[in-house]
Tab-separated table of C-alpha atoms and ligand atoms in Angstrom:
chain	number	residue	atom	x	y	z
N	1	MET	CA	18.359	-44.643	-1.859
N	2	ASN	CA	19.045	-45.523	-5.504
N	3	PRO	CA	16.137	-46.858	-7.519
N	4	LEU	CA	16.291	-50.582	-8.265
N	5	LEU	CA	14.975	-49.979	-11.779
N	6	THR	CA	15.181	-46.847	-13.881
N	7	ILE	CA	13.631	-46.623	-17.312
N	8	ASP	CA	14.420	-43.553	-19.350
N	9	GLY	CA	13.406	-42.595	-22.870
N	10	LEU	CA	12.230	-46.123	-23.548
N	11	THR	CA	10.926	-46.656	-27.054
N	12	ALA	CA	10.005	-50.215	-27.959
N	13	GLY	CA	7.907	-52.234	-30.344
N	14	TYR	CA	7.622	-55.009	-32.863
N	15	GLY	CA	9.038	-54.957	-36.402
N	16	ALA	CA	8.342	-51.559	-37.955
N	17	LEU	CA	5.844	-50.696	-35.215
N	18	ALA	CA	6.843	-48.556	-32.225
N	19	VAL	CA	4.406	-49.199	-29.369
N	20	LEU	CA	6.159	-47.249	-26.589
N	21	HIS	CA	7.286	-43.695	-27.275
N	22	GLY	CA	9.920	-42.607	-24.796
N	23	ILE	CA	8.516	-43.623	-21.417
N	24	ALA	CA	10.372	-42.934	-18.163
N	25	PHE	CA	9.889	-44.034	-14.567
N	26	SER	CA	11.824	-45.595	-11.744
N	27	ILE	CA	11.044	-48.022	-8.922
N	28	ASP	CA	12.675	-47.925	-5.502
N	29	PRO	CA	13.719	-51.168	-3.787
N	30	GLY	CA	10.791	-52.823	-2.034
N	31	GLN	CA	8.202	-50.718	-3.791
N	32	THR	CA	5.255	-51.900	-5.831
N	33	THR	CA	4.372	-49.975	-8.969
N	34	VAL	CA	1.203	-50.519	-10.962
N	35	LEU	CA	0.749	-49.726	-14.652
N	36	LEU	CA	-2.772	-48.827	-15.696
N	37	GLY	CA	-4.041	-48.236	-19.213
N	38	ALA	CA	-6.664	-49.227	-21.751
N	39	ASN	CA	-6.315	-52.311	-23.921
N	40	GLY	CA	-3.503	-51.825	-26.408
N	41	ALA	CA	-1.902	-48.949	-24.458
N	42	GLY	CA	1.425	-50.815	-24.262
N	43	LYS	CA	1.405	-52.281	-20.736
N	44	THR	CA	2.424	-55.775	-21.782
N	45	THR	CA	4.962	-54.314	-24.185
N	46	THR	CA	6.539	-52.364	-21.306
N	47	LEU	CA	7.115	-55.573	-19.338
N	48	ARG	CA	8.314	-57.388	-22.451
N	49	ALA	CA	10.711	-54.560	-23.312
N	50	ILE	CA	12.242	-54.694	-19.825
N	51	CYS	CA	12.792	-58.433	-20.337
N	52	GLY	CA	14.370	-58.006	-23.744
N	53	MET	CA	11.500	-59.584	-25.644
N	54	THR	CA	10.945	-56.661	-28.021
N	55	TRP	CA	13.310	-54.306	-29.788
N	56	ARG	CA	14.005	-51.235	-27.650
N	57	ARG	CA	15.893	-47.960	-27.444
N	58	GLY	CA	16.584	-45.888	-24.345
N	59	ARG	CA	17.866	-46.843	-20.926
N	60	ILE	CA	16.791	-49.724	-18.713
N	61	VAL	CA	19.024	-49.575	-15.660
N	62	PHE	CA	18.598	-52.346	-13.112
N	63	ASP	CA	20.673	-52.317	-9.964
N	64	GLY	CA	23.147	-49.946	-11.596
N	65	ARG	CA	23.538	-51.939	-14.827
N	66	ASP	CA	22.118	-50.890	-18.167
N	67	LEU	CA	20.277	-53.899	-19.551
N	68	ALA	CA	18.792	-52.212	-22.620
N	69	ALA	CA	21.071	-54.168	-24.929
N	70	SER	CA	21.001	-57.424	-22.929
N	71	ARG	CA	19.309	-60.632	-23.899
N	72	THR	CA	16.380	-62.141	-22.027
N	73	GLU	CA	18.450	-64.800	-20.302
N	74	LYS	CA	20.985	-62.294	-19.002
N	75	ILE	CA	18.183	-60.069	-17.740
N	76	ALA	CA	16.659	-63.023	-15.880
N	77	GLY	CA	20.074	-63.815	-14.464
N	78	ALA	CA	20.442	-60.236	-13.259
N	79	GLY	CA	17.374	-60.726	-11.059
N	80	ILE	CA	14.250	-59.813	-13.025
N	81	ALA	CA	11.469	-62.407	-13.232
N	82	HIS	CA	8.471	-62.114	-15.523
N	83	VAL	CA	5.053	-63.712	-15.063
N	84	PRO	CA	3.531	-63.206	-18.506
N	85	GLN	CA	-0.088	-62.506	-19.290
N	86	GLY	CA	-1.796	-65.882	-19.588
N	87	ARG	CA	0.641	-67.369	-17.066
N	88	GLY	CA	2.778	-69.558	-19.313
N	89	THR	CA	3.161	-72.626	-17.136
N	90	PHE	CA	4.022	-75.935	-18.834
N	91	SER	CA	0.654	-77.634	-18.740
N	92	ASP	CA	1.881	-81.200	-19.296
N	93	PHE	CA	4.458	-80.969	-16.527
N	94	SER	CA	3.616	-81.419	-12.866
N	95	VAL	CA	3.502	-78.566	-10.378
N	96	GLU	CA	6.825	-79.658	-8.937
N	97	GLU	CA	8.457	-80.004	-12.364
N	98	ASN	CA	7.303	-76.498	-13.226
N	99	LEU	CA	8.880	-75.171	-10.038
N	100	ALA	CA	12.137	-76.996	-10.743
N	101	LEU	CA	12.170	-75.524	-14.267
N	102	GLY	CA	11.934	-72.064	-12.735
N	103	ALA	CA	15.351	-72.662	-11.209
N	104	TYR	CA	17.030	-73.510	-14.516
N	105	LEU	CA	19.633	-70.791	-14.089
N	106	ARG	CA	20.672	-72.109	-10.662
N	107	ASN	CA	22.835	-75.066	-9.756
N	108	ASP	CA	22.509	-75.065	-5.953
N	109	LYS	CA	20.422	-78.239	-5.739
N	110	ALA	CA	19.867	-78.270	-1.976
N	111	SER	CA	18.589	-74.743	-1.731
N	112	ILE	CA	16.374	-75.283	-4.782
N	113	GLN	CA	14.540	-77.943	-2.749
N	114	GLU	CA	14.347	-75.562	0.209
N	115	ASP	CA	12.809	-72.900	-1.989
N	116	ILE	CA	10.229	-75.320	-3.373
N	117	GLN	CA	9.200	-76.183	0.200
N	118	ARG	CA	9.010	-72.517	1.032
N	119	TRP	CA	6.602	-71.758	-1.831
N	120	TYR	CA	4.541	-74.792	-0.830
N	121	GLU	CA	4.125	-73.168	2.578
N	122	LEU	CA	3.058	-69.903	1.033
N	123	PHE	CA	0.791	-71.620	-1.516
N	124	PRO	CA	-0.530	-74.739	0.286
N	125	ARG	CA	-2.761	-75.604	-2.649
N	126	LEU	CA	0.330	-76.129	-4.776
N	127	ALA	CA	1.715	-78.510	-2.167
N	128	GLU	CA	-1.471	-80.572	-2.261
N	129	ARG	CA	-1.255	-80.742	-6.041
N	130	ARG	CA	2.499	-81.122	-6.440
N	131	SER	CA	2.257	-84.223	-8.657
N	132	GLN	CA	-0.669	-82.989	-10.724
N	133	ALA	CA	-0.191	-81.660	-14.247
N	134	ALA	CA	-0.189	-77.858	-14.258
N	135	GLY	CA	-2.853	-77.904	-16.978
N	136	SER	CA	-5.306	-79.589	-14.594
N	137	LEU	CA	-5.126	-76.789	-12.001
N	138	SER	CA	-7.762	-74.087	-11.611
N	139	GLY	CA	-7.007	-70.634	-12.972
N	140	GLY	CA	-6.075	-69.293	-9.553
N	141	GLU	CA	-3.791	-72.226	-8.828
N	142	GLN	CA	-2.093	-71.813	-12.201
N	143	GLN	CA	-1.443	-68.160	-11.434
N	144	MET	CA	0.026	-69.107	-8.051
N	145	LEU	CA	2.201	-71.683	-9.786
N	146	ALA	CA	3.377	-69.125	-12.339
N	147	ILE	CA	4.356	-66.763	-9.523
N	148	ALA	CA	6.043	-69.466	-7.463
N	149	ARG	CA	7.928	-70.603	-10.554
N	150	ALA	CA	9.103	-67.053	-11.209
N	151	LEU	CA	10.331	-66.843	-7.604
N	152	MET	CA	12.495	-69.926	-8.129
N	153	SER	CA	15.031	-67.714	-9.874
N	154	ARG	CA	15.284	-65.663	-6.649
N	155	PRO	CA	14.461	-62.404	-8.401
N	156	ARG	CA	14.719	-58.969	-6.890
N	157	LEU	CA	12.162	-57.531	-9.280
N	158	LEU	CA	8.972	-59.370	-10.170
N	159	LEU	CA	6.998	-58.313	-13.259
N	160	LEU	CA	3.375	-59.437	-13.166
N	161	ASP	CA	1.116	-59.096	-16.202
N	162	GLU	CA	-2.589	-59.088	-15.302
N	163	PRO	CA	-2.398	-61.721	-12.565
N	164	SER	CA	-6.118	-61.539	-11.808
N	165	LEU	CA	-7.266	-61.980	-15.413
N	166	GLY	CA	-10.139	-64.479	-15.544
N	167	LEU	CA	-10.129	-65.165	-11.808
N	168	ALA	CA	-13.181	-64.982	-9.553
N	169	PRO	CA	-13.149	-62.069	-7.056
N	170	LEU	CA	-12.493	-64.299	-4.066
N	171	VAL	CA	-9.615	-66.060	-5.779
N	172	THR	CA	-8.189	-62.698	-6.790
N	173	LYS	CA	-8.352	-61.571	-3.182
N	174	GLU	CA	-6.542	-64.681	-2.026
N	175	LEU	CA	-3.881	-64.187	-4.691
N	176	PHE	CA	-3.218	-60.620	-3.627
N	177	ALA	CA	-3.041	-61.686	0.010
N	178	CYS	CA	-0.268	-64.087	-1.028
N	179	LEU	CA	1.477	-61.304	-2.949
N	180	SER	CA	1.306	-59.085	0.131
N	181	ARG	CA	2.955	-61.754	2.228
N	182	LEU	CA	5.633	-62.238	-0.393
N	183	ARG	CA	6.345	-58.570	-0.481
N	184	GLU	CA	6.720	-58.424	3.290
N	185	GLU	CA	8.790	-61.566	3.666
N	186	LEU	CA	11.138	-61.050	0.724
N	187	ALA	CA	11.128	-57.255	0.440
N	188	LEU	CA	10.370	-57.995	-3.203
N	189	THR	CA	10.039	-55.123	-5.658
N	190	MET	CA	7.139	-55.455	-8.076
N	191	LEU	CA	5.925	-53.954	-11.312
N	192	ILE	CA	2.384	-55.056	-11.940
N	193	VAL	CA	-0.100	-54.602	-14.758
N	194	GLU	CA	-3.592	-55.063	-13.458
N	195	GLN	CA	-7.047	-54.365	-14.891
N	196	ASN	CA	-8.606	-54.437	-11.444
N	197	ALA	CA	-7.575	-50.847	-10.769
N	198	ASN	CA	-9.275	-50.632	-7.388
N	199	LEU	CA	-7.374	-53.576	-6.070
N	200	ALA	CA	-4.146	-52.547	-7.753
N	201	LEU	CA	-4.197	-49.039	-6.305
N	202	GLU	CA	-4.839	-50.441	-2.856
N	203	PHE	CA	-1.910	-52.790	-3.260
N	204	ALA	CA	0.642	-50.538	-4.960
N	205	ASP	CA	2.802	-47.634	-3.775
N	206	GLN	CA	3.177	-45.903	-7.133
N	207	CYS	CA	1.017	-45.749	-10.240
N	208	HIS	CA	1.634	-44.817	-13.874
N	209	VAL	CA	-1.053	-44.449	-16.509
N	210	LEU	CA	-0.143	-45.367	-20.102
N	211	GLU	CA	-2.031	-44.046	-23.104
N	212	ARG	CA	-1.018	-45.087	-26.613
N	213	GLY	CA	2.523	-45.794	-25.538
N	214	ARG	CA	3.068	-42.661	-23.456
N	215	LEU	CA	2.905	-42.088	-19.712
N	216	VAL	CA	0.204	-39.506	-19.123
N	217	THR	CA	-0.158	-39.551	-15.337
N	218	SER	CA	2.174	-40.702	-12.571
N	219	GLY	CA	2.007	-40.474	-8.829
N	220	ARG	CA	1.445	-42.194	-5.525
N	221	ALA	CA	-1.191	-44.896	-5.774
N	222	ALA	CA	-3.067	-43.419	-2.821
N	223	ASP	CA	-3.325	-40.052	-4.603
N	224	MET	CA	-4.472	-41.651	-7.855
N	225	ARG	CA	-7.638	-42.848	-6.208
N	226	ALA	CA	-8.559	-39.208	-5.779
N	227	ASN	CA	-7.624	-38.261	-9.358
N	228	ASP	CA	-10.860	-37.557	-11.291
N	229	GLU	CA	-9.579	-38.827	-14.626
N	230	VAL	CA	-8.209	-42.033	-13.167
N	231	ARG	CA	-11.420	-42.540	-11.231
N	232	ARG	CA	-13.620	-42.114	-14.287
N	233	ALA	CA	-11.483	-44.167	-16.653
N	234	TYR	CA	-10.316	-46.989	-14.401
N	235	LEU	CA	-12.289	-47.078	-11.187
N	236	GLY	CA	-15.721	-46.570	-12.691
N	237	TYR	CA	-17.166	-44.028	-10.287
K	301	ADP	N1	3.797	-59.408	-31.052
K	301	ADP	C1	3.278	-58.264	-31.535
K	301	ADP	N2	3.498	-57.883	-32.823
K	301	ADP	C2	2.987	-56.745	-33.304
K	301	ADP	N3	2.245	-55.877	-32.590
K	301	ADP	C3	1.974	-56.196	-31.320
K	301	ADP	C4	2.483	-57.396	-30.716
K	301	ADP	N4	2.062	-57.431	-29.427
K	301	ADP	C5	1.341	-56.312	-29.225
K	301	ADP	N5	1.280	-55.568	-30.361
K	301	ADP	C6	0.603	-54.265	-30.496
K	301	ADP	O1	1.176	-53.368	-29.565
K	301	ADP	C7	0.168	-52.536	-29.002
K	301	ADP	C8	0.230	-52.603	-27.497
K	301	ADP	O2	-0.032	-53.923	-27.072
K	301	ADP	P1	0.129	-54.396	-25.558
K	301	ADP	O3	1.428	-53.954	-25.049
K	301	ADP	O4	-0.148	-55.853	-25.560
K	301	ADP	O5	-1.038	-53.589	-24.836
K	301	ADP	P2	-1.725	-53.783	-23.406
K	301	ADP	O6	-0.980	-54.835	-22.667
K	301	ADP	O7	-1.673	-52.436	-22.765
K	301	ADP	O8	-3.148	-54.186	-23.688
K	301	ADP	C9	-1.163	-53.000	-29.595
K	301	ADP	O9	-1.506	-52.127	-30.642
K	301	ADP	C10	-0.851	-54.381	-30.113
K	301	ADP	O10	-1.641	-54.678	-31.215
K	302	MG	MG1	-1.530	-56.693	-21.940
């Protein structure tokens, strides 16, 4: 099986600053990979680099195509969707308008409606609030909306940046239950940055640990839970 995404020798940053220094990993189709690391390690920058939102050098091969020189819109069109840290929904627009905006690269009107109904089934709270402004939703609902909106582009790879940030434990649990269902139903491949390492390692197949822009540990998520360093630094026991 060929990996869906391969990153090799990826160096990326902002202006004169290099944040990532030659990182490499790959993700197989259907797999979930979690990136762990302290604040400022470069997790968000990794997701942004994949999406073409930073300068970058190295290879970013998605589905056999090197996207390292491609622009954000082309990368989205190739099948990579990004749910940024802080969610980035349009707060003045309604839930339904936000979902429709997520399909801006598509022109198949009928199936866009079908997809919206499908995400309403998965996230019933969005259905109840379809006419409400996104800004009036709770944090958990906004995160669900951000994910559902990302899915409107029918991605094959979903990048999630700290989806549980600021959410209560129960809401976080509900969110991850939805993500599990998504993964099963769509065979969606995910790359997720998550500060709740316990939850993330339970959810993911593979794990990479970033330190100051370099990958220092990589392996199966299940094995990482037994790794002393990972336990001390990220699991707190
Ligand atoms: N837009 C930006 N311009 C300049 N430096 C940035 C920008 N965004 C992040 N950085 C710097 O890049 C480093 C890594 O940031 P980030 O990828 O956001 O880390 P993480 O998500 O792991 O907390 C930090 O030192 C941060 O200050
Ligand atoms: Mg971040």
